[in-house]
Amino acid sequence: MEQKQKKPLGQAKQGTVLHNPSPCPLYRKCGGCQLQNLAYSQQLKWKQDAVGRLLGRFGKIEPIIGMEHPYHYRNKVQAAFALTKSRKIISGVYQSSSHRVVAVDHCLTEDEKADEIICSIRELMPGFRMVPYNEDTGYGFLRHVLVKRGFISGQIMVVMVTAGPIFPAKKRFVQALRQLHPEITTILQNINPYRTSMVLGEEERVLYGPGYIEDTLCGCIFRISARSFYQINPVQTEKLYGKAIELAGLSGRERVIDAYCGVGTIGLVASRSAGQVIGVELNGDAVRDAIANAKRNGIKNARFYQGDAGEFMRNMAQDGETADVVFMDPPRAGSDEAFLSSLLVLCPERVVYISCNPQTQCRDLQYLVKGGYRVQKIQPVDMFPHTAHIETVCLLAKAQG
Ligand code: SAH
């Protein structure tokens, strides 16, 4: 079951404390929570102002949707491992400005069960002669541990990211870990032999369970695998998607495109109030999950395609296809010209643009406004409390005349 949310630490009622008197002790060392010195209400104000500066030129900014209990919201946690000079194993995060591992046992933003599991793995390591991987020498075994937890389902996935394929005593290890944490529902090994800062490699082996977890979001069940994107804050994701779908103003008949669709979340939730949904996504694992998700939920009016969203849109435009509503949710870099110019050719009534980077969103909105669209609504949603990350959803409609 879902965990109990803890009361915010060291905070009085919202709006009465300007500075958070007890930020995390690793606040400076870790660097992950850039805004933690501010009380939550001040963080929201900071984000509201930042969106205003960037997107205010397009219209009024709705008040940011904050989180009621802005702690332990991350349902995906990854830890790096390292040896200290005294050869003690530590686990935690890379310092934001360097590649040194900062030891973190508890984090105010991370799921507490995930943190517990990571500590247990670290404690099991010496008994299994597991050595942390050293990025400089390329020596060692365990690179990362990734834990994903279904917020509603409570299902837990553990991914052991190793430098090589050979996992000594893996059966015994899986047994020992499950004994400590019977709540784990699947364990995988991901092999990442590359000299890279990417956490996951391409090869994956299932050590226990089905190799994926499921969770419920906006009334649909979603399959989450190790490598596909899934929003990390389930409470706020429901609010974000709810808003996006409300803005799309669907009547049950529309032809909808879900671009950059990940595992199909937005499109599948929207499919209940649309005629037809077409999803496109670059990551093959995510597309496979999206197709399985449609089936799992008995949804028959959604199709998913693997490919570059820009190319896909260009092909659609060239083939004379149409769309009534386009949802777009690109990565931080935003969309590209191929996508945006084809969008103008397809000319849907409404575009719902979800973004995790208001800078690139601003650039893309400018392009669409020049191309004949009007920004009708700008709604920030706080998906990442304590960090400086900002998420917004904007509605664009064809300008009249
Ligand atoms: N809408 C989804 C995923 C959003 S994250 C959700 O809310 O869960 C952005 C997604 O864009 C990722 O799944 C990423 O794999 C995908 N992506 C990145 N570049 C892409 C491209 N050029 N074409 C299509 N999809 C892309």
XYZ file of C-alpha atoms and ligand atoms in Angstrom:
427
model
C 0.000 0.000 0.000
C 1.028 3.547 -0.381
C 3.185 4.979 2.337
C 1.987 7.493 4.842
C 3.114 10.965 3.972
C 5.147 12.585 6.691
C 4.548 16.075 7.910
C 6.941 18.569 6.363
C 9.975 18.870 8.593
C 10.657 22.095 10.366
C 7.841 23.985 8.731
C 5.059 25.922 10.284
C 1.864 26.682 8.402
C 2.369 27.501 4.754
C 3.261 31.092 4.207
C 4.447 31.833 7.731
C 8.078 30.679 7.376
C 10.136 32.281 4.657
C 13.195 30.141 5.175
C 13.175 26.485 5.936
C 14.952 26.244 9.301
C 15.941 22.600 8.901
C 16.937 21.709 5.404
C 18.553 18.360 4.762
C 22.070 18.074 6.294
C 23.381 17.258 2.807
C 21.721 20.331 1.284
C 24.990 21.858 0.077
C 26.974 18.701 -0.568
C 24.350 16.959 -2.694
C 23.002 19.909 -4.634
C 19.853 18.055 -5.747
C 17.377 20.257 -3.868
C 18.352 23.744 -4.946
C 15.382 25.453 -3.263
C 15.399 23.616 0.027
C 16.443 26.685 1.997
C 13.050 28.202 1.161
C 9.787 27.287 2.882
C 7.531 25.410 0.456
C 5.189 28.372 -0.042
C 8.207 30.467 -1.038
C 9.411 27.803 -3.428
C 6.032 27.941 -5.156
C 6.272 31.694 -5.398
C 9.788 31.407 -6.834
C 8.500 29.035 -9.542
C 5.438 31.156 -10.256
C 7.700 34.185 -10.796
C 10.119 32.207 -12.983
C 7.267 31.033 -15.240
C 5.937 34.596 -15.338
C 9.286 35.946 -16.528
C 9.532 33.358 -19.296
C 5.960 32.827 -20.415
C 4.179 35.951 -19.143
C 4.419 37.481 -22.634
C 1.954 34.840 -23.893
C -0.749 35.553 -21.314
C -1.819 35.230 -17.706
C -0.118 32.522 -15.639
C -2.539 30.452 -13.540
C -1.510 29.933 -9.891
C 0.920 27.003 -9.665
C -0.599 23.732 -8.411
C 1.511 22.759 -5.400
C 1.760 19.570 -3.391
C -0.027 19.094 -0.105
C 2.758 16.981 1.440
C 5.830 17.818 -0.604
C 8.090 15.081 0.806
C 9.149 11.557 -0.222
C 7.368 11.947 -3.531
C 9.965 10.342 -5.803
C 8.825 6.844 -6.707
C 11.979 6.201 -8.733
C 15.243 6.272 -6.830
C 18.703 5.523 -8.106
C 21.888 5.216 -6.105
C 25.537 5.137 -7.114
C 28.094 3.154 -5.128
C 31.700 3.911 -4.204
C 34.488 2.894 -1.849
C 35.847 5.436 0.614
C 39.574 5.744 1.303
C 39.083 3.423 4.272
C 37.405 0.937 1.884
C 33.939 1.352 3.315
C 31.119 1.030 0.781
C 28.895 4.078 0.471
C 25.781 4.603 -1.603
C 24.134 7.824 -2.636
C 24.101 10.417 -5.362
C 26.701 12.086 -7.515
C 27.508 15.559 -6.286
C 25.838 17.832 -8.815
C 29.028 19.609 -9.871
C 31.402 16.626 -9.814
C 31.456 12.888 -10.113
C 32.038 12.192 -6.433
C 29.472 10.029 -4.664
C 27.851 11.704 -1.655
C 26.610 9.143 0.881
C 22.818 9.403 1.263
C 20.807 7.004 3.409
C 17.645 9.053 3.703
C 16.398 11.688 1.335
C 13.455 14.017 1.902
C 12.286 13.705 -1.676
C 12.734 9.960 -2.188
C 10.399 7.090 -1.404
C 11.437 5.844 2.029
C 11.039 2.169 1.221
C 13.304 2.566 -1.812
C 15.963 4.182 0.380
C 15.683 1.306 2.860
C 16.180 -1.279 0.112
C 19.246 0.519 -1.211
C 20.786 0.527 2.296
C 20.039 -3.207 2.638
C 21.782 -3.942 -0.672
C 24.811 -1.959 0.462
C 24.936 -3.978 3.667
C 24.651 -7.265 1.753
C 27.479 -6.378 -0.638
C 30.550 -7.386 1.440
C 29.044 -10.826 2.175
C 28.683 -11.371 -1.582
C 32.102 -9.843 -2.365
C 30.390 -7.242 -4.490
C 32.708 -4.339 -5.195
C 31.400 -0.933 -6.291
C 32.365 -0.038 -9.832
C 35.051 2.615 -10.110
C 34.430 4.985 -13.011
C 38.097 6.001 -13.289
C 39.672 2.554 -13.326
C 36.738 0.635 -14.830
C 37.230 -1.934 -12.054
C 34.404 -3.318 -9.914
C 30.948 -4.849 -10.265
C 27.988 -2.825 -9.019
C 27.443 0.514 -10.770
C 23.986 1.552 -9.617
C 20.827 0.337 -7.987
C 17.528 1.591 -9.317
C 14.302 1.125 -7.385
C 10.841 1.905 -8.779
C 7.727 1.663 -6.663
C 4.097 1.690 -7.743
C 2.337 4.330 -5.678
C -1.078 2.672 -5.664
C -0.073 -0.949 -6.353
C 2.852 -0.947 -3.900
C 4.771 -3.180 -6.355
C 8.531 -2.719 -6.192
C 11.193 -3.227 -8.861
C 14.898 -3.432 -8.037
C 17.431 -3.113 -10.850
C 21.044 -4.074 -10.163
C 23.150 -2.254 -12.735
C 26.399 -4.179 -13.187
C 29.503 -3.507 -15.226
C 29.684 -7.038 -16.627
C 27.279 -9.900 -17.354
C 28.557 -12.325 -14.733
C 26.658 -12.010 -11.458
C 28.293 -14.375 -8.951
C 25.921 -16.142 -6.525
C 22.946 -14.319 -7.999
C 20.387 -16.845 -6.778
C 21.653 -16.553 -3.221
C 21.731 -12.782 -3.483
C 18.147 -12.605 -4.734
C 17.084 -14.905 -1.924
C 18.870 -12.812 0.710
C 17.388 -9.558 -0.602
C 13.879 -10.980 -0.768
C 14.206 -12.285 2.741
C 14.981 -8.776 3.960
C 12.322 -7.204 1.732
C 9.516 -9.606 0.827
C 7.654 -6.597 -0.583
C 9.959 -6.563 -3.648
C 7.983 -7.931 -6.588
C 10.656 -8.079 -9.287
C 14.468 -7.951 -9.520
C 16.483 -7.334 -12.683
C 20.106 -7.164 -13.695
C 20.953 -4.453 -16.195
C 24.374 -4.706 -17.798
C 26.158 -1.441 -18.508
C 29.721 -2.091 -19.699
C 30.196 1.368 -21.185
C 32.303 4.279 -19.987
C 29.308 6.538 -19.741
C 27.396 8.652 -17.285
C 24.151 6.974 -18.410
C 22.839 4.785 -15.612
C 21.332 1.947 -17.638
C 22.832 -0.200 -20.386
C 20.860 -2.016 -23.079
C 21.023 -5.607 -21.880
C 18.646 -6.751 -19.205
C 18.068 -10.039 -17.383
C 15.151 -10.816 -15.135
C 16.372 -12.385 -11.878
C 13.017 -12.593 -10.128
C 9.353 -11.871 -10.880
C 7.845 -10.571 -14.119
C 10.542 -7.983 -14.956
C 8.157 -5.029 -14.656
C 5.764 -3.450 -12.169
C 2.309 -2.013 -12.654
C 0.672 1.037 -11.196
C -2.604 2.921 -11.514
C -2.785 6.481 -12.741
C -5.973 8.415 -13.521
C -7.916 5.148 -13.423
C -5.730 3.279 -15.947
C -3.222 0.537 -15.111
C 0.274 1.081 -16.482
C 3.172 -1.278 -16.930
C 6.476 0.255 -15.892
C 9.707 -1.349 -17.047
C 13.259 -0.547 -16.040
C 14.145 1.582 -19.030
C 10.995 3.413 -20.026
C 10.125 6.892 -18.834
C 7.468 7.237 -16.189
C 6.709 10.424 -14.270
C 8.393 10.292 -10.862
C 5.782 12.121 -8.778
C 2.508 10.165 -8.996
C 0.426 12.532 -6.849
C 1.225 15.546 -9.015
C 1.129 13.542 -12.256
C -2.575 12.879 -11.714
C -3.121 16.619 -11.359
C -0.950 17.392 -14.412
C -2.654 14.866 -16.685
C -6.056 15.819 -15.342
C -5.344 19.424 -16.273
C -3.923 18.506 -19.704
C -6.993 16.458 -20.578
C -9.374 19.095 -19.258
C -7.633 21.699 -21.442
C -7.938 19.448 -24.505
C -11.747 19.813 -24.225
C -12.471 16.383 -25.700
C -16.029 15.485 -26.709
C -15.570 11.801 -27.561
C -15.071 12.196 -31.313
C -11.633 13.764 -31.761
C -8.604 12.318 -33.498
C -5.833 12.853 -30.980
C -2.047 12.628 -31.294
C 0.001 11.887 -28.171
C 3.513 12.931 -29.183
C 6.515 11.910 -27.048
C 4.055 9.532 -25.408
C 6.366 7.409 -23.222
C 4.374 4.372 -22.055
C 1.192 5.939 -23.437
C -0.034 7.520 -20.209
C -1.611 10.729 -21.508
C -3.009 9.167 -24.673
C -4.560 6.211 -22.880
C -6.176 8.371 -20.214
C -7.452 10.679 -22.991
C -8.706 7.762 -25.123
C -11.777 7.433 -22.915
C -13.012 10.791 -24.111
C -11.622 10.754 -27.668
C -12.511 9.050 -30.936
C -9.040 7.806 -31.740
C -5.551 8.195 -30.259
C -2.230 7.922 -32.105
C 0.896 7.838 -29.953
C 4.500 8.258 -31.074
C 7.639 7.672 -29.037
C 11.335 7.103 -29.750
C 12.113 4.534 -27.037
C 11.207 1.027 -28.222
C 10.706 -0.348 -24.692
C 8.270 2.439 -23.900
C 6.279 1.781 -27.106
C 6.100 -1.918 -26.253
C 4.787 -0.938 -22.811
C 2.283 1.496 -24.337
C 0.847 -1.244 -26.584
C 0.657 -3.644 -23.619
C -0.966 -0.896 -21.540
C -3.697 -0.336 -24.129
C -4.459 -4.059 -24.110
C -4.290 -4.318 -20.307
C -6.920 -1.573 -20.015
C -9.131 -2.927 -22.794
C -8.563 0.235 -24.862
C -9.188 -0.363 -28.546
C -9.036 3.141 -30.002
C -5.317 3.812 -29.398
C -2.320 2.932 -31.594
C 1.331 3.482 -30.807
C 4.277 3.874 -33.129
C 8.000 3.902 -32.546
C 9.894 6.743 -34.166
C 11.106 10.292 -34.014
C 8.098 12.503 -33.305
C 9.268 15.149 -35.825
C 9.610 12.640 -38.658
C 6.320 11.032 -37.743
C 4.499 14.335 -37.873
C 6.184 15.215 -41.162
C 4.977 11.929 -42.678
C 1.482 12.540 -41.376
C 1.455 16.037 -42.849
C 2.775 14.759 -46.209
C 0.160 12.003 -46.307
C -2.575 14.594 -45.796
C -3.611 13.137 -42.429
C -5.514 15.234 -39.903
C -5.716 15.624 -36.150
C -8.100 17.568 -33.927
C -5.978 17.703 -30.794
C -2.237 17.211 -30.305
C -0.722 16.536 -26.899
C 3.011 17.095 -26.887
C 5.322 16.338 -23.974
C 8.892 16.578 -25.281
C 12.088 16.073 -23.250
C 13.998 19.052 -21.798
C 15.421 20.065 -25.171
C 11.893 20.809 -26.373
C 10.575 20.020 -29.807
C 12.255 20.531 -33.174
C 11.471 22.372 -36.351
C 10.394 19.208 -38.192
C 7.771 18.633 -35.522
C 6.583 22.207 -35.155
C 6.409 22.967 -38.866
C 4.450 19.748 -39.506
C 2.169 20.600 -36.613
C 1.314 23.835 -38.419
C 0.509 21.841 -41.561
C -1.667 19.371 -39.657
C -3.323 22.375 -38.059
C -5.205 20.790 -35.121
C -7.882 22.848 -33.337
C -5.997 22.601 -30.057
C -2.457 21.808 -28.914
C -1.744 20.895 -25.314
C 1.973 21.410 -24.678
C 3.385 19.867 -21.496
C 6.937 20.837 -20.702
C 9.587 20.243 -18.050
C 11.629 23.188 -19.309
C 9.897 26.559 -19.696
C 12.894 27.934 -21.615
C 12.527 25.583 -24.558
C 8.748 25.745 -24.232
C 8.954 29.526 -24.606
C 10.979 29.114 -27.821
C 8.515 26.562 -29.227
C 5.452 28.612 -28.239
C 6.919 31.577 -30.088
C 7.160 29.442 -33.239
C 3.570 28.251 -32.930
C 2.238 31.729 -32.186
C 3.988 33.036 -35.306
C 2.390 30.147 -37.180
C -1.141 31.212 -36.235
C -1.841 29.806 -32.754
C -2.880 31.664 -29.641
C -1.840 30.633 -26.119
C -5.058 30.312 -24.121
C -3.914 28.926 -20.806
C -0.616 28.557 -18.949
C -0.735 26.297 -15.915
C 2.380 25.494 -13.852
C 2.306 22.316 -11.738
C 4.955 21.602 -9.098
C 6.199 18.140 -9.976
C 9.556 18.433 -8.216
C 9.279 20.184 -4.823
C 12.580 21.494 -3.365
C 14.309 21.405 -6.737
C 14.431 24.251 -9.238
C 12.657 22.164 -11.899
C 9.484 23.604 -13.336
C 6.666 21.874 -15.207
C 3.990 23.711 -17.156
C 1.064 22.802 -19.331
C -0.121 25.263 -21.978
C -3.186 25.234 -24.184
C -2.899 26.659 -27.682
C -5.789 27.119 -30.067
C -5.999 28.217 -33.690
C -6.239 31.991 -33.750
C -9.553 33.100 -35.264
C -9.495 34.850 -38.649
N 4.286 11.751 -22.113
C 5.046 10.782 -21.369
C 6.553 10.895 -21.561
C 7.155 12.256 -21.492
S 8.928 12.314 -21.352
C 4.704 10.835 -19.902
O 4.132 11.807 -19.423
O 5.008 9.869 -19.195
C 9.465 12.575 -22.973
C 9.444 11.310 -23.820
O 9.904 11.689 -25.120
C 10.348 10.189 -23.354
O 9.599 9.002 -23.249
C 11.405 10.058 -24.483
O 11.817 8.724 -24.706
C 10.650 10.615 -25.668
N 11.447 11.186 -26.772
C 12.630 11.837 -26.713
N 12.988 12.278 -27.928
C 12.010 11.890 -28.791
C 11.819 12.056 -30.193
N 12.706 12.700 -30.948
N 10.691 11.536 -30.741
C 9.775 10.874 -29.984
N 9.915 10.689 -28.652
C 11.019 11.191 -28.056
